[in-house]
Short mmCIF file of C-alpha atoms and ligand atoms in Angstrom, two decimals:
data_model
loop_
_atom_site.label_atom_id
_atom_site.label_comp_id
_atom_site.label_asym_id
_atom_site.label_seq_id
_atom_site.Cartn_x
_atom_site.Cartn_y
_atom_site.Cartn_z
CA UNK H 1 -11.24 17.21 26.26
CA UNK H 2 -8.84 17.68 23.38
CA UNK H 3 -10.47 18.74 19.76
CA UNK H 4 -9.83 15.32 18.15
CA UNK H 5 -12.34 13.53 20.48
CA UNK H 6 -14.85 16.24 20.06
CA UNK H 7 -14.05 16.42 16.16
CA UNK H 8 -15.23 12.41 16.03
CA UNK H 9 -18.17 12.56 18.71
CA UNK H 10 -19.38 15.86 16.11
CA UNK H 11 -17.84 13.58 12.51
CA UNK H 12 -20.08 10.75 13.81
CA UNK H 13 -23.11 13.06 13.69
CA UNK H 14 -22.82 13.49 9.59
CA UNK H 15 -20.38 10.58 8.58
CA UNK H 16 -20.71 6.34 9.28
CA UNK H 17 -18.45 5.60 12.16
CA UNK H 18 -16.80 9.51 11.68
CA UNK H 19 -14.98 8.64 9.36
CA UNK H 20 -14.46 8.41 5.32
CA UNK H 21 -12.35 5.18 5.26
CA UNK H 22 -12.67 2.56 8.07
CA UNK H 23 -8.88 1.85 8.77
CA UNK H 24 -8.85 5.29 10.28
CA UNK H 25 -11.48 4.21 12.40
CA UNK H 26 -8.97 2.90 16.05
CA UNK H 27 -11.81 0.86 15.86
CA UNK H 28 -9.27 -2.04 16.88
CA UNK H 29 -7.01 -1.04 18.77
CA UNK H 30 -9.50 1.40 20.57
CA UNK H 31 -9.95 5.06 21.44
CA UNK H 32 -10.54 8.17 19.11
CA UNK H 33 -8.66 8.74 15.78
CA UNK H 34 -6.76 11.50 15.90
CA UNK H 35 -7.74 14.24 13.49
CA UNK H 36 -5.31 16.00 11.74
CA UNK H 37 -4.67 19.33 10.42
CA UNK H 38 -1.07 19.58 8.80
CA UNK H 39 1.60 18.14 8.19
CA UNK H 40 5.72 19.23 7.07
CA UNK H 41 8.40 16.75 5.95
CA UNK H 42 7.89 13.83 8.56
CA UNK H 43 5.80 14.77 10.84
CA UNK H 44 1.52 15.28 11.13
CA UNK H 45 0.35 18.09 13.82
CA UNK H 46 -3.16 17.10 14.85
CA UNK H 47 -6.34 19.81 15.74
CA UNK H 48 -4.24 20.29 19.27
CA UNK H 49 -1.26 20.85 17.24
CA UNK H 50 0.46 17.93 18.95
CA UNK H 51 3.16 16.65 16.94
CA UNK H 52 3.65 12.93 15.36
CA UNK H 53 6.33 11.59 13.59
CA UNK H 54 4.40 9.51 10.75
CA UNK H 55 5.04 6.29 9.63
CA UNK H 56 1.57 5.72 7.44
CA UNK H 57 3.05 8.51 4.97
CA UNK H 58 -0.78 8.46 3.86
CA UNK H 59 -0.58 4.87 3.34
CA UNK H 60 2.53 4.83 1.19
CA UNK H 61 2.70 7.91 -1.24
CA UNK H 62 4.51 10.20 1.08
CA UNK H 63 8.17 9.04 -0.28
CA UNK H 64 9.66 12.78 0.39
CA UNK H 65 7.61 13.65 3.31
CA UNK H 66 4.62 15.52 3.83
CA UNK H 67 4.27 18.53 1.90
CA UNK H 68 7.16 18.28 -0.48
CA UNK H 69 7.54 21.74 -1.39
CA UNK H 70 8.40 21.26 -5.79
CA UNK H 71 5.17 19.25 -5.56
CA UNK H 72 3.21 21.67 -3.52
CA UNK H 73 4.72 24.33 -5.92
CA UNK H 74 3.95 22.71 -8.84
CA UNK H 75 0.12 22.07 -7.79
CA UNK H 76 0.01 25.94 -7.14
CA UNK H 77 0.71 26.76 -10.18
CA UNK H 78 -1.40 23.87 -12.58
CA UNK H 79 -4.46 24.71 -10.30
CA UNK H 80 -4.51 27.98 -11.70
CA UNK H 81 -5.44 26.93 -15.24
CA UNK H 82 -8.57 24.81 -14.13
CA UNK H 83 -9.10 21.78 -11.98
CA UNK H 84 -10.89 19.87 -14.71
CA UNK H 85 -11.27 19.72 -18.21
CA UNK H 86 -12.53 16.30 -19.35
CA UNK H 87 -10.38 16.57 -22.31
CA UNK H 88 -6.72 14.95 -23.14
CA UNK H 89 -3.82 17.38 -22.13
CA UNK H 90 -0.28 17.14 -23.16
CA UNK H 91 0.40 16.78 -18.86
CA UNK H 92 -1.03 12.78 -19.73
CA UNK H 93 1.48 12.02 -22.51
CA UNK H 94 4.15 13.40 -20.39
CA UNK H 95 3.30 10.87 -16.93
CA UNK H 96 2.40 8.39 -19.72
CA UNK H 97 6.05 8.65 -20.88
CA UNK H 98 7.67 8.76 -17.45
CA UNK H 99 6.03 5.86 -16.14
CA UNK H 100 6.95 3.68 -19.06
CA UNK H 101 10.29 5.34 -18.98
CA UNK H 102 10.75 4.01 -15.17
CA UNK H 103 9.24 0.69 -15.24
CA UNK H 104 9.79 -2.72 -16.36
CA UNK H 105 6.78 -4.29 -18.86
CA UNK H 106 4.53 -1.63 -19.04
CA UNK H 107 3.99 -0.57 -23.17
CA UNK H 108 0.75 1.30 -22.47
CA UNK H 109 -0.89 2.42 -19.61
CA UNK H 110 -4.26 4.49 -18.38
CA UNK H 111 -4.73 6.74 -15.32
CA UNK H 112 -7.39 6.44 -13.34
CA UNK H 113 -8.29 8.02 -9.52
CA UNK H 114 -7.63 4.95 -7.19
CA UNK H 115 -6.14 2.14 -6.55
CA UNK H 116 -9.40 0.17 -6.30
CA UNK H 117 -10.24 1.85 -9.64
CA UNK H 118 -6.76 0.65 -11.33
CA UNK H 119 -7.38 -3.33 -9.76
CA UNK H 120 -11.04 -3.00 -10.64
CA UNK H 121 -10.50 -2.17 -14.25
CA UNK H 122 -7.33 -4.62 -14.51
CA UNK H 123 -9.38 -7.56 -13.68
CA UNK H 124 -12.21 -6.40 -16.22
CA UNK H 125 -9.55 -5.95 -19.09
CA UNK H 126 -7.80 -9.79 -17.92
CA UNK H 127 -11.52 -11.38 -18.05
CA UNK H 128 -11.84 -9.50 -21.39
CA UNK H 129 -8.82 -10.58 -22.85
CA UNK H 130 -8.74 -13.91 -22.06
CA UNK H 131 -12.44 -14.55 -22.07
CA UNK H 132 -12.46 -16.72 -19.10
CA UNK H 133 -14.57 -16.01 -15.49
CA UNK H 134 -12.52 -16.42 -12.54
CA UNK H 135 -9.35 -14.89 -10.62
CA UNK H 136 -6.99 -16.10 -7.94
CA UNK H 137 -6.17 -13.99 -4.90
CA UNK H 138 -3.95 -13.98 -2.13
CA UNK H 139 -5.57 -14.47 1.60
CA UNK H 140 -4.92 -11.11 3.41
CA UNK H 141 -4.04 -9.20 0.21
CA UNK H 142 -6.01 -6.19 -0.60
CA UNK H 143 -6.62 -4.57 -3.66
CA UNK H 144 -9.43 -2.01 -2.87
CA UNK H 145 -12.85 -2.59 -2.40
CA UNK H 146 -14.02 -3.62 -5.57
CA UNK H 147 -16.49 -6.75 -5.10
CA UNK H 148 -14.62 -9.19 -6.08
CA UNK H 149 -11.11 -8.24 -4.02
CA UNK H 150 -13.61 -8.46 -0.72
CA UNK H 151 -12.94 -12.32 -0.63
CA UNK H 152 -10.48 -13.31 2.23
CA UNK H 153 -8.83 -9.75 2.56
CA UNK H 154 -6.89 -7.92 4.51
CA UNK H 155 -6.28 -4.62 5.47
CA UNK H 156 -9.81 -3.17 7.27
CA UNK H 157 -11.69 -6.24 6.29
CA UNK H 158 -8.90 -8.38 8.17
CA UNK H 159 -8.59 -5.87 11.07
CA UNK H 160 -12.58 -5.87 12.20
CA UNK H 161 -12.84 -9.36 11.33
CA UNK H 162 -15.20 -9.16 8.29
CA UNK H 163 -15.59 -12.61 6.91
CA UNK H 164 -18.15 -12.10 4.02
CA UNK H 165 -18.84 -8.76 2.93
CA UNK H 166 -22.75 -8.19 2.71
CA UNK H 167 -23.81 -7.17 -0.59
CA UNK H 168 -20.98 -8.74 -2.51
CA UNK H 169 -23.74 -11.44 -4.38
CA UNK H 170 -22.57 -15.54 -4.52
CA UNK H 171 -21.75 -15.45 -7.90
CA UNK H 172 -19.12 -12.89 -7.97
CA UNK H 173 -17.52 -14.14 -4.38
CA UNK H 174 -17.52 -17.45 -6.30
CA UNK H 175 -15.22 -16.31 -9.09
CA UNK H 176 -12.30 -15.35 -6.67
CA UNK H 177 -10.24 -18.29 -5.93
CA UNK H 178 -8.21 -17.80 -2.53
CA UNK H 179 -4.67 -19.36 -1.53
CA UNK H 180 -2.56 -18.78 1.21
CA UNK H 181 -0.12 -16.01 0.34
CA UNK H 182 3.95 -18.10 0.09
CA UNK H 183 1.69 -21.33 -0.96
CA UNK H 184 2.83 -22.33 -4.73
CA UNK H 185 1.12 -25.56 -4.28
CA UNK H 186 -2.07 -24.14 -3.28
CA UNK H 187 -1.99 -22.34 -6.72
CA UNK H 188 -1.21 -25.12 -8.21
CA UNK H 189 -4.37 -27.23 -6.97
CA UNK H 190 -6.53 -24.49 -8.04
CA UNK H 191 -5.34 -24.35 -11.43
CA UNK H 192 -5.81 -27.92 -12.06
CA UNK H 193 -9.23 -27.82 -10.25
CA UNK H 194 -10.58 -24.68 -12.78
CA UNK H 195 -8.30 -25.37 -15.85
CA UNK H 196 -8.77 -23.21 -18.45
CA UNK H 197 -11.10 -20.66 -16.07
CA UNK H 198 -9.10 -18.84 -14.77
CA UNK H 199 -8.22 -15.16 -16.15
CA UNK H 200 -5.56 -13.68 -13.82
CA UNK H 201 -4.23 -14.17 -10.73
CA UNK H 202 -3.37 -10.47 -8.35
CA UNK H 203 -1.02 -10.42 -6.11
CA UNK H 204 0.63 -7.46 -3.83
CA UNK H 205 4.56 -8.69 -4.62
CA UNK H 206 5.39 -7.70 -0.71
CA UNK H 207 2.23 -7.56 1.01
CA UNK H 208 1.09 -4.47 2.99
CA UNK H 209 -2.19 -5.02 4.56
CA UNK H 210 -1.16 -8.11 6.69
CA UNK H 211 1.56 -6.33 8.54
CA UNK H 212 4.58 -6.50 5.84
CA UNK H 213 5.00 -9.78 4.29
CA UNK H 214 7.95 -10.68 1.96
CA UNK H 215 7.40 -13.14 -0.97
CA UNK H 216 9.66 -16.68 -0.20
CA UNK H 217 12.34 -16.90 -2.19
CA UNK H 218 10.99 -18.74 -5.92
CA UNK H 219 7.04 -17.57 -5.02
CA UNK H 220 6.58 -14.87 -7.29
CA UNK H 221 8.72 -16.87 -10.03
CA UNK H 222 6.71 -19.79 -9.20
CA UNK H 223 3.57 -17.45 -9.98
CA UNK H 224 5.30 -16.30 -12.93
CA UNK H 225 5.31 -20.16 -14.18
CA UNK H 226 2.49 -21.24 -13.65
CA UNK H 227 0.46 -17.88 -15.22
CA UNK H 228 2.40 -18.32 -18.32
CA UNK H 229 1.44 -21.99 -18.76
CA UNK H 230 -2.08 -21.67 -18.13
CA UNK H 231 -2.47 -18.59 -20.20
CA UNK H 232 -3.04 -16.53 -16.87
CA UNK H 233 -2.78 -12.74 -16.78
CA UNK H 234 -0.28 -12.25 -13.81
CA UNK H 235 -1.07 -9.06 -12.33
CA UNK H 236 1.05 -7.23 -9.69
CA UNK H 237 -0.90 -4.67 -7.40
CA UNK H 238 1.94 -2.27 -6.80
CA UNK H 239 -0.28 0.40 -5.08
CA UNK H 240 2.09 0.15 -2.15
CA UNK H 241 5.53 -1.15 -3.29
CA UNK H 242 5.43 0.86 -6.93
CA UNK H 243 7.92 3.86 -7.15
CA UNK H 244 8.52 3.04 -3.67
CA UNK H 245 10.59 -0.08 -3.73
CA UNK H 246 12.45 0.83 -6.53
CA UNK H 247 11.60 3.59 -9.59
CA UNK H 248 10.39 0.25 -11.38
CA UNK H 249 9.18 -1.40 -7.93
CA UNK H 250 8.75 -5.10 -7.22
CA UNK H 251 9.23 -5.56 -10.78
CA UNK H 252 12.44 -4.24 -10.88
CA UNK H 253 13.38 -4.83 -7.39
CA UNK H 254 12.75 -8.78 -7.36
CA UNK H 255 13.26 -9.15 -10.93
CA UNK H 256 9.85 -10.35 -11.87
CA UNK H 257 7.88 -10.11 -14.78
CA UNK H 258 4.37 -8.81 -14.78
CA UNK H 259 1.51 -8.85 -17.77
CA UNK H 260 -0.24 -5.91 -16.16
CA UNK H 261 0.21 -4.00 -12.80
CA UNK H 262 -1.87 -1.60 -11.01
CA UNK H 263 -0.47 1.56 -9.15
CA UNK H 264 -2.76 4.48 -6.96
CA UNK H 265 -1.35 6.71 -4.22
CA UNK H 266 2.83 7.13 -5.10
CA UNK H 267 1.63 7.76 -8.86
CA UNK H 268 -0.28 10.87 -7.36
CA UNK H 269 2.14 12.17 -4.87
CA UNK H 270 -1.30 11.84 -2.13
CA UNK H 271 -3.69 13.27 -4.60
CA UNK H 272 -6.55 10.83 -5.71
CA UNK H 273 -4.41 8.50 -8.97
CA UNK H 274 -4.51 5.40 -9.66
CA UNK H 275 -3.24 3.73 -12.84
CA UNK H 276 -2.79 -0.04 -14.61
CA UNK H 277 -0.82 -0.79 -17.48
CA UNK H 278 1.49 -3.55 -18.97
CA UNK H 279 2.08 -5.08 -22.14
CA UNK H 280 0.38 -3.84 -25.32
CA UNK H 281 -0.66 -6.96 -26.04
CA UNK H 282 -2.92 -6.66 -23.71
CA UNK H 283 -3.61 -3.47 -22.67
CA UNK H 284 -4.86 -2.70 -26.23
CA UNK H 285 -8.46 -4.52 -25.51
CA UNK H 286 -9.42 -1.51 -23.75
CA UNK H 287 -11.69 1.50 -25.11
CA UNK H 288 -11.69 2.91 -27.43
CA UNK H 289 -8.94 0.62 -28.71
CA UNK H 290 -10.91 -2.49 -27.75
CA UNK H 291 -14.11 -2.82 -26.21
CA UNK H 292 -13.09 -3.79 -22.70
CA UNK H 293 -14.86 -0.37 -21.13
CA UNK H 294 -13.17 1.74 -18.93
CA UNK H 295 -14.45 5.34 -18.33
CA UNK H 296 -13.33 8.41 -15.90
CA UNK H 297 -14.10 12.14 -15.64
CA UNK H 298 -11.29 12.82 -13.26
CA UNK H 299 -8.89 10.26 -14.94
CA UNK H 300 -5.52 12.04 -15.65
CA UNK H 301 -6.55 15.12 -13.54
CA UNK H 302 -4.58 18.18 -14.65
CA UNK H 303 -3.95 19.05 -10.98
CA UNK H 304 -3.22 15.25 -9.68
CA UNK H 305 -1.02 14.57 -13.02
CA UNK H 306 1.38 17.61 -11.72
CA UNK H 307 1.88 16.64 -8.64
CA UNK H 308 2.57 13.05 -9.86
CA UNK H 309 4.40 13.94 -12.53
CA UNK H 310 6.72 16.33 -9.81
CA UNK H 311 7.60 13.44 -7.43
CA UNK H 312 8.01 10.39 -9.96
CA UNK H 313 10.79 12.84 -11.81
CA UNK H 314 11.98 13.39 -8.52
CA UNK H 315 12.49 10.01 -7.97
CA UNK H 316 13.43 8.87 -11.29
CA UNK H 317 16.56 12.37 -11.02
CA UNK H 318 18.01 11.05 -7.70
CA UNK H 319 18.27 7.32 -6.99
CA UNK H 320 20.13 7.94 -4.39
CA UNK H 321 16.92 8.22 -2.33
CA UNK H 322 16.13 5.01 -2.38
CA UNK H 323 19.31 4.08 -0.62
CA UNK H 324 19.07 6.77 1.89
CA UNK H 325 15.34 5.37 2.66
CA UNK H 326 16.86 1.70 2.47
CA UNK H 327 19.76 2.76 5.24
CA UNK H 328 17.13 4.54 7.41
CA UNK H 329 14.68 1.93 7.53
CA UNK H 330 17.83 -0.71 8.29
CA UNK H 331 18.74 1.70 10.80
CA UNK H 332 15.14 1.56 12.09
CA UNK H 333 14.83 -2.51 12.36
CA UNK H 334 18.21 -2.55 13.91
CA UNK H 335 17.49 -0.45 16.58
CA UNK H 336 13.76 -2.10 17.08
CA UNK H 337 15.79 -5.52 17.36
CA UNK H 338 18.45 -4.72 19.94
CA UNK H 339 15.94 -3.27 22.14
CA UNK H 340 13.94 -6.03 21.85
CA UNK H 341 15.86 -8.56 22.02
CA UNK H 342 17.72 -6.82 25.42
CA UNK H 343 14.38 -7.39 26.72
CA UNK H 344 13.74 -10.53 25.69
CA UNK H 345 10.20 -9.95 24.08
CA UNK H 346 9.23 -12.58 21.14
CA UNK H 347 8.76 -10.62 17.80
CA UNK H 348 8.84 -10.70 14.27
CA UNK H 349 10.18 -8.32 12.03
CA UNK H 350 9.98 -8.10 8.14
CA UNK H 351 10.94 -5.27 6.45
CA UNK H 352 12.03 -5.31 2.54
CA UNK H 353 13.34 -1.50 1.43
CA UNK H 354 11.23 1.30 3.21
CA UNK H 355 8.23 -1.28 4.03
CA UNK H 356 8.69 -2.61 7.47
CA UNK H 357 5.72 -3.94 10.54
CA UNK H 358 6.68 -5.35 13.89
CA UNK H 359 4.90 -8.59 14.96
CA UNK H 360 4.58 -9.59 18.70
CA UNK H 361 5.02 -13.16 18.13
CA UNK H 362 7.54 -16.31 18.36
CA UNK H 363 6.55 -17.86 14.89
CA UNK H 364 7.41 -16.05 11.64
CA UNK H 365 5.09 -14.31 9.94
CA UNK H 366 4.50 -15.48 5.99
CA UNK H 367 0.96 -15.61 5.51
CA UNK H 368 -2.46 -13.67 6.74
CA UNK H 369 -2.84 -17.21 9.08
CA UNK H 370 0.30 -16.41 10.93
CA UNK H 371 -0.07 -12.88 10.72
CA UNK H 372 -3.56 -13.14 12.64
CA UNK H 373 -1.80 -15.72 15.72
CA UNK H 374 0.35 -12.84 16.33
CA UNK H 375 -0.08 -11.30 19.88
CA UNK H 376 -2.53 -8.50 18.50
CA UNK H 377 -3.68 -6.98 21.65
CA UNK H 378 0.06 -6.61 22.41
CA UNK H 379 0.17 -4.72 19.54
CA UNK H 380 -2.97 -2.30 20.13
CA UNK H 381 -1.24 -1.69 23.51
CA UNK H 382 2.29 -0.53 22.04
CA UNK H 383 0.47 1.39 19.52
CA UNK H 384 -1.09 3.95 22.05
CA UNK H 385 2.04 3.65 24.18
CA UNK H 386 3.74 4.85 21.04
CA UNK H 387 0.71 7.46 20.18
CA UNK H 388 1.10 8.83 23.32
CA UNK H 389 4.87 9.60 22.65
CA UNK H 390 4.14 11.39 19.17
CA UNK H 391 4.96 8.68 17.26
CA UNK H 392 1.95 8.00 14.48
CA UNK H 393 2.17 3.94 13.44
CA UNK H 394 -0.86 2.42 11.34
CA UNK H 395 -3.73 2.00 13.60
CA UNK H 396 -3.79 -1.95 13.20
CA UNK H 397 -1.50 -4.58 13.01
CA UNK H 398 -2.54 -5.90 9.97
CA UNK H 399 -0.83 -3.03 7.72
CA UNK H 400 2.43 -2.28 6.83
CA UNK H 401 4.69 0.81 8.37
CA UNK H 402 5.94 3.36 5.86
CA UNK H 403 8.83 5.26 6.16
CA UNK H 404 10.17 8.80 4.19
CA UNK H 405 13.37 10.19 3.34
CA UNK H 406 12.13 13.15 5.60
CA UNK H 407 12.69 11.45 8.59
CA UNK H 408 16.42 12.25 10.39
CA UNK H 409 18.14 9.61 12.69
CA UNK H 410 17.00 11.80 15.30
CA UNK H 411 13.52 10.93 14.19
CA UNK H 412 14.18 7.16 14.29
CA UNK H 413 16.00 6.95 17.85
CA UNK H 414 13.27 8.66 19.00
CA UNK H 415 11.02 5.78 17.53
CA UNK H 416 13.45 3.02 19.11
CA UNK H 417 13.72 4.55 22.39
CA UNK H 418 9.82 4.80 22.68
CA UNK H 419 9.90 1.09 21.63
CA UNK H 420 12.40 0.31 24.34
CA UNK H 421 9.91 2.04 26.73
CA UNK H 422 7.08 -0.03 26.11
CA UNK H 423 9.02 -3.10 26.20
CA UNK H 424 10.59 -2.20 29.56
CA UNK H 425 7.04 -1.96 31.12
CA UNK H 426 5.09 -4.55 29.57
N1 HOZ C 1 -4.78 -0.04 1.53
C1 HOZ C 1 -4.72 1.06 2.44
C2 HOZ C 1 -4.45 0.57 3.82
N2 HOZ C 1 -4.05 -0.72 3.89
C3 HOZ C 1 -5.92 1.84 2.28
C4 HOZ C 1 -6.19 2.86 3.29
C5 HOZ C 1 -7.66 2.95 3.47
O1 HOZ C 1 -8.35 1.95 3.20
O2 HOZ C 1 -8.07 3.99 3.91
#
């Protein structure tokens, strides 16, 4: 028996389902998660000390690879002057000042510890500010598990299938209005059918937790249009695509205009951030400016604001990684194509700058409804196949890939020619 299975029959002992987050679960596409113990530049080495090549990078954050050693370095030596003080530090001015100095629309913006924190408290401080009830979402967008994002979303509650999330009460399921992610005119119906209710409307500008999904050209200007008309906060959840897209992200990538935005993971280099800011306007409603509350021991973290801090410079200092990470992820989709299409299999591909998921299916993929007529049990299949040849994809076909700059070419053909295995005998 290798140690991961007996790590999850002993984790299911002390811990619901073994596990601390349910997408780690392979409760979809089957068998035991594998646990891990390290990981160097682009690859994870599990209890066994098998080696994977990763392309979850922790769900997004790992831009330079695992274990990035000025970030490592730079934890080492904050730790050393406490973990917590529950007072302001000068560390906070200086990520405040970075991340307004890298992106687009932001005047003012708090830290907090996750990403469901930051979307949480975003919504709060849109219902405060415009003093209306109600929100529009996207189906199969996820913005953390806050009550009212657990209407019609994706990532776990798409992959086991959750339709209504017990314990999240009528009223509050009833102020998140849902439309079909790439639907303007869906939007547009349920703005004239709640005018004048509706405080903001949250949106992942490429989704990650239906597969990878790439806004139609005009959609997110179409957003932009309509939030500005009807006095909408327009709020883009760029826990996956900020930093990571571009230093600005979707913003700056797709040239699109946000009132507030929401970041977690990147912002924390894989320690536990989060943040939302935007325009001052806004932003200034919060306490102890305003009285829209928002609270946190932990929030700007001494030891989680250096190892931030260390990677957004990073980024911010060399630009040039965001090409390199463009050209090896092109590299990757080419190579995925040509294999597949030598052996004729019917897939879908979407991939916009390091984000990228593979679809088993002959109609494109735009929205959670095409997403979900995909050939899924195809997909659980070539994720073991690929498992089994060290190569670590996201356990469910409902989430994006994500690739680092770690990664060589060597890395990738090893990740195409494992494709082209599968594909050869199924
Ligand atoms: N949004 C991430 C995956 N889609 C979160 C990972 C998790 O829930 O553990």
């Amino acid at each position: 028996m290798n140690k991961s299975i007996a790590l999850f029959e002993r984790a299911q002992r002390t811990i619901p389902g073994g596990v601390n987050s349910p997408v780690r679960a392979f409760k979809s596409v089957g068998g035991t998660p594998i646990f891990m113990q390290k990981a160097k530049g682009a690859y994870l080495y599990d209890a066994d000390g098998k080696r994977y090549i990763d392309y979850i990078c922790s769900w997004g954050p790992m831009i330079l690879g695992h274990a990035y050693e000025p970030v490592i370095e730079a934890i080492r030596e904050k730790v050393a002057d406490s973990t917590s003080f529950g007072a302001p530090t000068e560390l906070e001015i200086e990520m405040a000042e970075l991340i307004v100095s890298m992106v687009p629309n932001v005047d003012l913006i708090r830290m907090v510890s996750s990403g469901t924190e930051a979307c949480m408290s975003a919504i709060r401080l849109a219902r405060g500010y415009t003093g209306r009830n109600k929100i529009i979402k996207f189906e199969g967008c996820y913005h953390g598990h806050a009550d009212s994002f657990l209407v019609k979303a994706g990532s776990g509650v798409a992959t086991f299938n959750i339709q209504a999330v017990p314990g999240v009460t009528g009223g509050v399921a009833n102020d998140t209005l849902t439309a079909a992610y790439n639907d303007l005119s869906a939007v547009e119906k349920l703005v004239s059918e709640h005018k004048g209710e509706i405080a903001a409307l949250i949106i992942e500008p490429v989704a990650g937790n239906m597969g990878c999904i790439l806004p139609e050209p005009g959609f997110l200007q179409g957003l932009r249009e309509i939030c500005t008309r009807e006095g909408i906060v327009y709020i883009f959840d760029e826990v996956m695509t900020g930093f990571r897209l571009a230093p600005g992200g979707a913003q700056e990538k797709l040239h699109i205009d946000a009132d507030l935005v929401t970041y977690g993971k990147v912002i924390g280099a894989g320690m536990p951030v989060g943040a939302f800011g935007g325009k001052k306007a806004i932003m200034q409603q919060i306490a102890p400016l305003g009285s829209v509350y928002q609270a946190g021991t932990l929030s700007g973290n001494p030891v989680a604001m250096i190892a931030g801090y260390t990677l957004l410079k990073e980024l911010k200092q060399n630009p040039s990684i965001y090409r390199e990470l463009e050209e090896k992820t092109a590299y990757l989709e080419t190579g995925l194509r040509n294999v597949l299409d030598e052996n004729g299999v019917s897939y879908k591909i979407n991939r916009l700058g390091s984000m990228i998921s593979l679809h088993f299916s002959n109609h494109a993929i735009t929205d959670f409804k095409s997403a979900s007529e995909a050939d899924i049990p195809k997909f659980n299949q070539y994720f073991h196949h690929m498992l089994a040849h060290g190569i670590y994809l996201p356990p469910s076909a409902y989430e994006s890939w994500f690739l680092s700059n770690a990664l060589s070419y060597a890395d990738l053909d090893e990740t195409i020619r494992a494709t082209a295995d599968f594909v050869r005998n199924h």
